[in-house]
Amino acid sequence: MNLVSSEDASNIAAKELATRSVISGYPVKFDFVEGVTCVTYIKFDPKKTFRRTTTVVEELKNKSTLVPTTPQGKVYKHVNVWVGDKGAGLPTSIRNGLIEFKVEKSWIKDENINETLITLQRYDEDWQPLYTEKVREDKNYVYFEAETPGYSFFAITEYEGSGEIQGANKIPLRSIGSEGRAAMSGNAGGDSRIKDPMGAARIFMAISLPLFMIIAGYCVLKKKI
């Protein structure tokens, strides 16, 4: 994959660059301090050395002209992230990839968006939802961080699908339903009944039978005395 942007210039709404040295074994973070796009930073652990590397974030007007399909769900922004021009942002070159982005509170309110469903999706032969969590907010924006295996084409969406969430083997609580959340918290519907009565009975017998024999032996011995 050629990481030099080939996006149609007419589809780019805003662009920001950041340059850092990428050296194997040393975590690197690219901050986009001008704030002209919805991406605030990316960071990852390099598996290879590329030295001085420029990362470009392109906030798009519509779906990338390099991607054939649109992602599932209501889309807030389409974004391209290019890390260098020698593959520094590919899954084979990084681990523990993260990307932070911001979403306007006005969009969440006007579009009646469920904030807990805001998910970053990445295109790699198909759109894949990434593990995404809210990290903070201010007066105008809500900020989210997503785990990503690499950097390329992204879409910020309200995702309600059931596809596997990519990331560090994490599943957001929002995707397992109220019963699942209750089970994970140890309070499934407030029902404190024993789920395996036969198993509990066997445990009770294993404890009580030796105790009964000890008491019975003591009574017999006491009568003889």
Tab-separated table of C-alpha atoms in Angstrom:
chain	number	residue	atom	x	y	z
A	1	MET	CA	0.000	0.000	0.000
A	2	ASN	CA	1.383	3.404	-0.967
A	3	LEU	CA	1.049	5.734	2.030
A	4	VAL	CA	1.576	8.906	0.001
A	5	SER	CA	-1.903	10.429	-0.138
A	6	SER	CA	-3.720	10.033	-3.401
A	7	GLU	CA	-6.943	11.525	-2.101
A	8	ASP	CA	-8.780	13.775	-4.506
A	9	ALA	CA	-7.871	17.305	-3.412
A	10	SER	CA	-11.441	18.494	-3.931
A	11	ASN	CA	-12.575	16.043	-1.230
A	12	ILE	CA	-10.208	17.345	1.469
A	13	ALA	CA	-11.876	19.773	3.887
A	14	ALA	CA	-8.870	20.300	6.192
A	15	LYS	CA	-5.350	18.979	6.627
A	16	GLU	CA	-2.733	19.037	9.397
A	17	LEU	CA	0.807	17.673	9.618
A	18	ALA	CA	3.079	16.648	12.490
A	19	THR	CA	6.669	15.378	12.346
A	20	ARG	CA	8.483	13.109	14.812
A	21	SER	CA	11.351	10.626	14.837
A	22	VAL	CA	10.095	7.036	14.660
A	23	ILE	CA	12.610	4.664	16.257
A	24	SER	CA	12.003	0.998	17.022
A	25	GLY	CA	11.310	0.332	20.704
A	26	TYR	CA	10.494	3.952	21.582
A	27	PRO	CA	6.813	5.009	21.837
A	28	VAL	CA	5.962	7.937	19.591
A	29	LYS	CA	3.104	10.427	19.682
A	30	PHE	CA	2.035	12.838	16.942
A	31	ASP	CA	0.070	15.789	18.377
A	32	PHE	CA	-2.052	17.902	16.040
A	33	VAL	CA	-2.011	21.120	18.038
A	34	GLU	CA	-3.618	23.394	15.486
A	35	GLY	CA	-6.912	21.566	15.904
A	36	VAL	CA	-8.037	22.054	12.308
A	37	THR	CA	-9.248	18.451	11.989
A	38	CYS	CA	-11.183	16.133	14.297
A	39	VAL	CA	-8.037	14.112	15.119
A	40	THR	CA	-6.102	15.418	18.133
A	41	TYR	CA	-3.261	12.874	18.239
A	42	ILE	CA	-2.071	9.421	17.284
A	43	LYS	CA	0.475	7.310	19.137
A	44	PHE	CA	1.987	3.856	18.796
A	45	ASP	CA	4.963	1.654	19.593
A	46	PRO	CA	7.165	1.320	16.487
A	47	LYS	CA	8.464	-2.125	15.559
A	48	LYS	CA	10.773	-0.614	12.950
A	49	THR	CA	12.934	2.493	12.663
A	50	PHE	CA	11.941	5.172	10.138
A	51	ARG	CA	13.601	8.171	11.834
A	52	ARG	CA	12.135	11.570	10.848
A	53	THR	CA	8.560	10.874	9.801
A	54	THR	CA	5.667	13.166	8.899
A	55	THR	CA	2.084	12.180	9.639
A	56	VAL	CA	-0.729	13.802	7.672
A	57	VAL	CA	-4.364	13.913	8.791
A	58	GLU	CA	-6.943	14.697	6.115
A	59	GLU	CA	-10.470	15.480	7.222
A	60	LEU	CA	-12.718	14.781	4.240
A	61	LYS	CA	-15.910	16.273	2.905
A	62	ASN	CA	-17.280	12.858	1.958
A	63	LYS	CA	-16.165	9.227	1.881
A	64	SER	CA	-12.591	8.805	0.694
A	65	THR	CA	-12.308	8.525	-3.071
A	66	LEU	CA	-9.926	5.601	-2.428
A	67	VAL	CA	-12.526	3.506	-0.578
A	68	PRO	CA	-15.325	1.702	-2.462
A	69	THR	CA	-17.970	1.437	0.279
A	70	THR	CA	-19.468	3.468	3.113
A	71	PRO	CA	-19.392	2.224	6.717
A	72	GLN	CA	-22.416	1.079	8.659
A	73	GLY	CA	-24.121	3.670	10.843
A	74	LYS	CA	-24.513	7.437	10.841
A	75	VAL	CA	-21.222	9.102	9.856
A	76	TYR	CA	-19.804	12.157	11.601
A	77	LYS	CA	-16.521	12.507	9.683
A	78	HIS	CA	-14.367	10.610	7.202
A	79	VAL	CA	-10.623	10.892	7.870
A	80	ASN	CA	-7.400	9.709	6.250
A	81	VAL	CA	-4.269	9.277	8.389
A	82	TRP	CA	-0.978	8.800	6.535
A	83	VAL	CA	2.145	7.982	8.588
A	84	GLY	CA	5.218	8.673	6.443
A	85	ASP	CA	5.686	7.287	2.940
A	86	LYS	CA	7.519	4.020	3.704
A	87	GLY	CA	4.901	2.048	5.611
A	88	ALA	CA	5.527	3.416	9.115
A	89	GLY	CA	1.825	3.256	9.937
A	90	LEU	CA	1.124	-0.246	8.645
A	91	PRO	CA	0.140	-3.065	11.042
A	92	THR	CA	3.482	-4.763	10.295
A	93	SER	CA	5.346	-1.689	11.563
A	94	ILE	CA	3.481	-0.818	14.776
A	95	ARG	CA	1.854	-2.168	17.891
A	96	ASN	CA	-0.505	-0.576	20.433
A	97	GLY	CA	-1.819	1.973	17.948
A	98	LEU	CA	-4.128	4.665	19.336
A	99	ILE	CA	-5.972	7.592	17.829
A	100	GLU	CA	-7.828	10.338	19.695
A	101	PHE	CA	-10.575	12.305	17.983
A	102	LYS	CA	-13.203	14.823	18.964
A	103	VAL	CA	-16.913	15.029	18.145
A	104	GLU	CA	-18.949	18.205	18.337
A	105	LYS	CA	-21.594	18.159	21.051
A	106	SER	CA	-23.891	20.074	18.720
A	107	TRP	CA	-23.793	17.164	16.219
A	108	ILE	CA	-24.573	14.659	18.965
A	109	LYS	CA	-27.537	16.757	20.073
A	110	ASP	CA	-28.867	17.770	16.649
A	111	GLU	CA	-28.638	14.252	15.201
A	112	ASN	CA	-29.968	12.604	18.382
A	113	ILE	CA	-26.831	10.462	18.614
A	114	ASN	CA	-26.344	7.851	21.317
A	115	GLU	CA	-22.966	8.955	22.655
A	116	THR	CA	-22.135	5.454	23.914
A	117	LEU	CA	-22.367	4.128	20.342
A	118	ILE	CA	-19.814	6.516	18.830
A	119	THR	CA	-17.216	4.233	17.259
A	120	LEU	CA	-14.218	4.735	15.018
A	121	GLN	CA	-14.184	2.413	12.003
A	122	ARG	CA	-11.152	1.595	9.857
A	123	TYR	CA	-11.207	0.406	6.263
A	124	ASP	CA	-9.074	-2.630	5.415
A	125	GLU	CA	-10.796	-4.512	2.578
A	126	ASP	CA	-13.963	-3.820	4.555
A	127	TRP	CA	-15.034	-1.463	7.327
A	128	GLN	CA	-14.018	-2.740	10.776
A	129	PRO	CA	-15.263	-1.182	14.049
A	130	LEU	CA	-12.474	-0.394	16.504
A	131	TYR	CA	-12.601	-0.491	20.279
A	132	THR	CA	-13.523	3.099	21.184
A	133	GLU	CA	-14.038	4.763	24.542
A	134	LYS	CA	-14.818	8.253	25.763
A	135	VAL	CA	-11.854	9.863	27.529
A	136	ARG	CA	-12.934	13.434	28.288
A	137	GLU	CA	-15.043	16.385	27.204
A	138	ASP	CA	-15.067	20.156	27.241
A	139	LYS	CA	-17.635	22.835	26.487
A	140	ASN	CA	-17.909	22.068	22.773
A	141	TYR	CA	-16.497	18.574	22.191
A	142	VAL	CA	-16.516	15.016	23.448
A	143	TYR	CA	-13.156	13.274	23.037
A	144	PHE	CA	-12.721	9.589	22.257
A	145	GLU	CA	-9.740	7.264	21.969
A	146	ALA	CA	-9.720	4.193	19.720
A	147	GLU	CA	-7.311	1.288	19.370
A	148	THR	CA	-6.153	0.626	15.832
A	149	PRO	CA	-3.894	-1.978	14.213
A	150	GLY	CA	-2.727	0.570	11.627
A	151	TYR	CA	-3.345	3.955	10.045
A	152	SER	CA	-5.174	4.568	6.776
A	153	PHE	CA	-8.884	5.289	6.151
A	154	PHE	CA	-11.212	6.016	9.078
A	155	ALA	CA	-14.815	7.023	9.722
A	156	ILE	CA	-16.282	8.344	12.964
A	157	THR	CA	-19.720	6.788	13.271
A	158	GLU	CA	-22.670	5.957	15.458
A	159	TYR	CA	-22.236	2.196	15.188
A	160	GLU	CA	-25.048	-0.161	16.192
A	161	GLY	CA	-23.791	-3.274	14.407
A	162	SER	CA	-22.866	-6.613	15.906
A	163	GLY	CA	-19.519	-7.054	14.132
A	164	GLU	CA	-16.426	-8.041	16.080
A	165	ILE	CA	-14.759	-5.045	17.681
A	166	GLN	CA	-11.059	-4.835	16.839
A	167	GLY	CA	-8.628	-3.933	19.591
A	168	ALA	CA	-6.901	-5.553	22.525
A	169	ASN	CA	-9.512	-8.342	22.765
A	170	LYS	CA	-11.909	-5.910	24.407
A	171	ILE	CA	-15.682	-5.788	24.025
A	172	PRO	CA	-17.428	-2.549	25.023
A	173	LEU	CA	-20.182	-3.082	27.594
A	174	ARG	CA	-22.592	-1.351	25.234
A	175	SER	CA	-22.448	-4.371	22.907
A	176	ILE	CA	-23.386	-7.067	25.416
A	177	GLY	CA	-26.750	-5.726	26.608
A	178	SER	CA	-28.178	-5.061	30.049
A	179	GLU	CA	-28.204	-8.735	31.082
A	180	GLY	CA	-24.543	-9.081	30.187
A	181	ARG	CA	-23.628	-5.957	32.102
A	182	ALA	CA	-25.528	-7.205	35.145
A	183	ALA	CA	-23.829	-10.578	34.951
A	184	MET	CA	-20.401	-8.950	34.736
A	185	SER	CA	-21.161	-6.825	37.781
A	186	GLY	CA	-22.414	-9.858	39.734
A	187	ASN	CA	-25.988	-8.578	39.984
A	188	ALA	CA	-27.913	-10.255	37.199
A	189	GLY	CA	-31.391	-8.836	37.571
A	190	GLY	CA	-31.051	-8.739	41.349
A	191	ASP	CA	-31.657	-12.533	41.391
A	192	SER	CA	-29.629	-14.061	44.226
A	193	ARG	CA	-30.997	-17.614	43.804
A	194	ILE	CA	-28.482	-20.459	43.505
A	195	LYS	CA	-28.085	-21.288	39.818
A	196	ASP	CA	-26.916	-24.919	40.441
A	197	PRO	CA	-28.937	-26.372	43.371
A	198	MET	CA	-27.624	-29.943	42.860
A	199	GLY	CA	-24.044	-28.764	43.010
A	200	ALA	CA	-24.774	-26.815	46.165
A	201	ALA	CA	-26.410	-29.904	47.715
A	202	ARG	CA	-23.341	-32.031	47.010
A	203	ILE	CA	-21.099	-29.465	48.660
A	204	PHE	CA	-23.405	-29.325	51.688
A	205	MET	CA	-23.350	-33.112	52.061
A	206	ALA	CA	-19.566	-33.251	51.729
A	207	ILE	CA	-19.237	-30.798	54.606
A	208	SER	CA	-22.063	-31.972	56.860
A	209	LEU	CA	-21.514	-35.781	56.704
A	210	PRO	CA	-18.078	-35.793	58.416
A	211	LEU	CA	-19.386	-33.339	60.978
A	212	PHE	CA	-22.398	-35.595	61.686
A	213	MET	CA	-20.145	-38.643	62.162
A	214	ILE	CA	-17.957	-36.763	64.634
A	215	ILE	CA	-20.982	-35.664	66.671
A	216	ALA	CA	-22.490	-39.182	66.618
A	217	GLY	CA	-19.201	-40.743	67.770
A	218	TYR	CA	-18.945	-38.259	70.577
A	219	CYS	CA	-22.499	-39.112	71.776
A	220	VAL	CA	-21.776	-42.860	71.746
A	221	LEU	CA	-18.543	-42.376	73.672
A	222	LYS	CA	-20.291	-40.173	76.224
A	223	LYS	CA	-22.954	-42.889	76.889
A	224	LYS	CA	-20.250	-45.526	77.493
A	225	ILE	CA	-18.562	-43.264	80.004
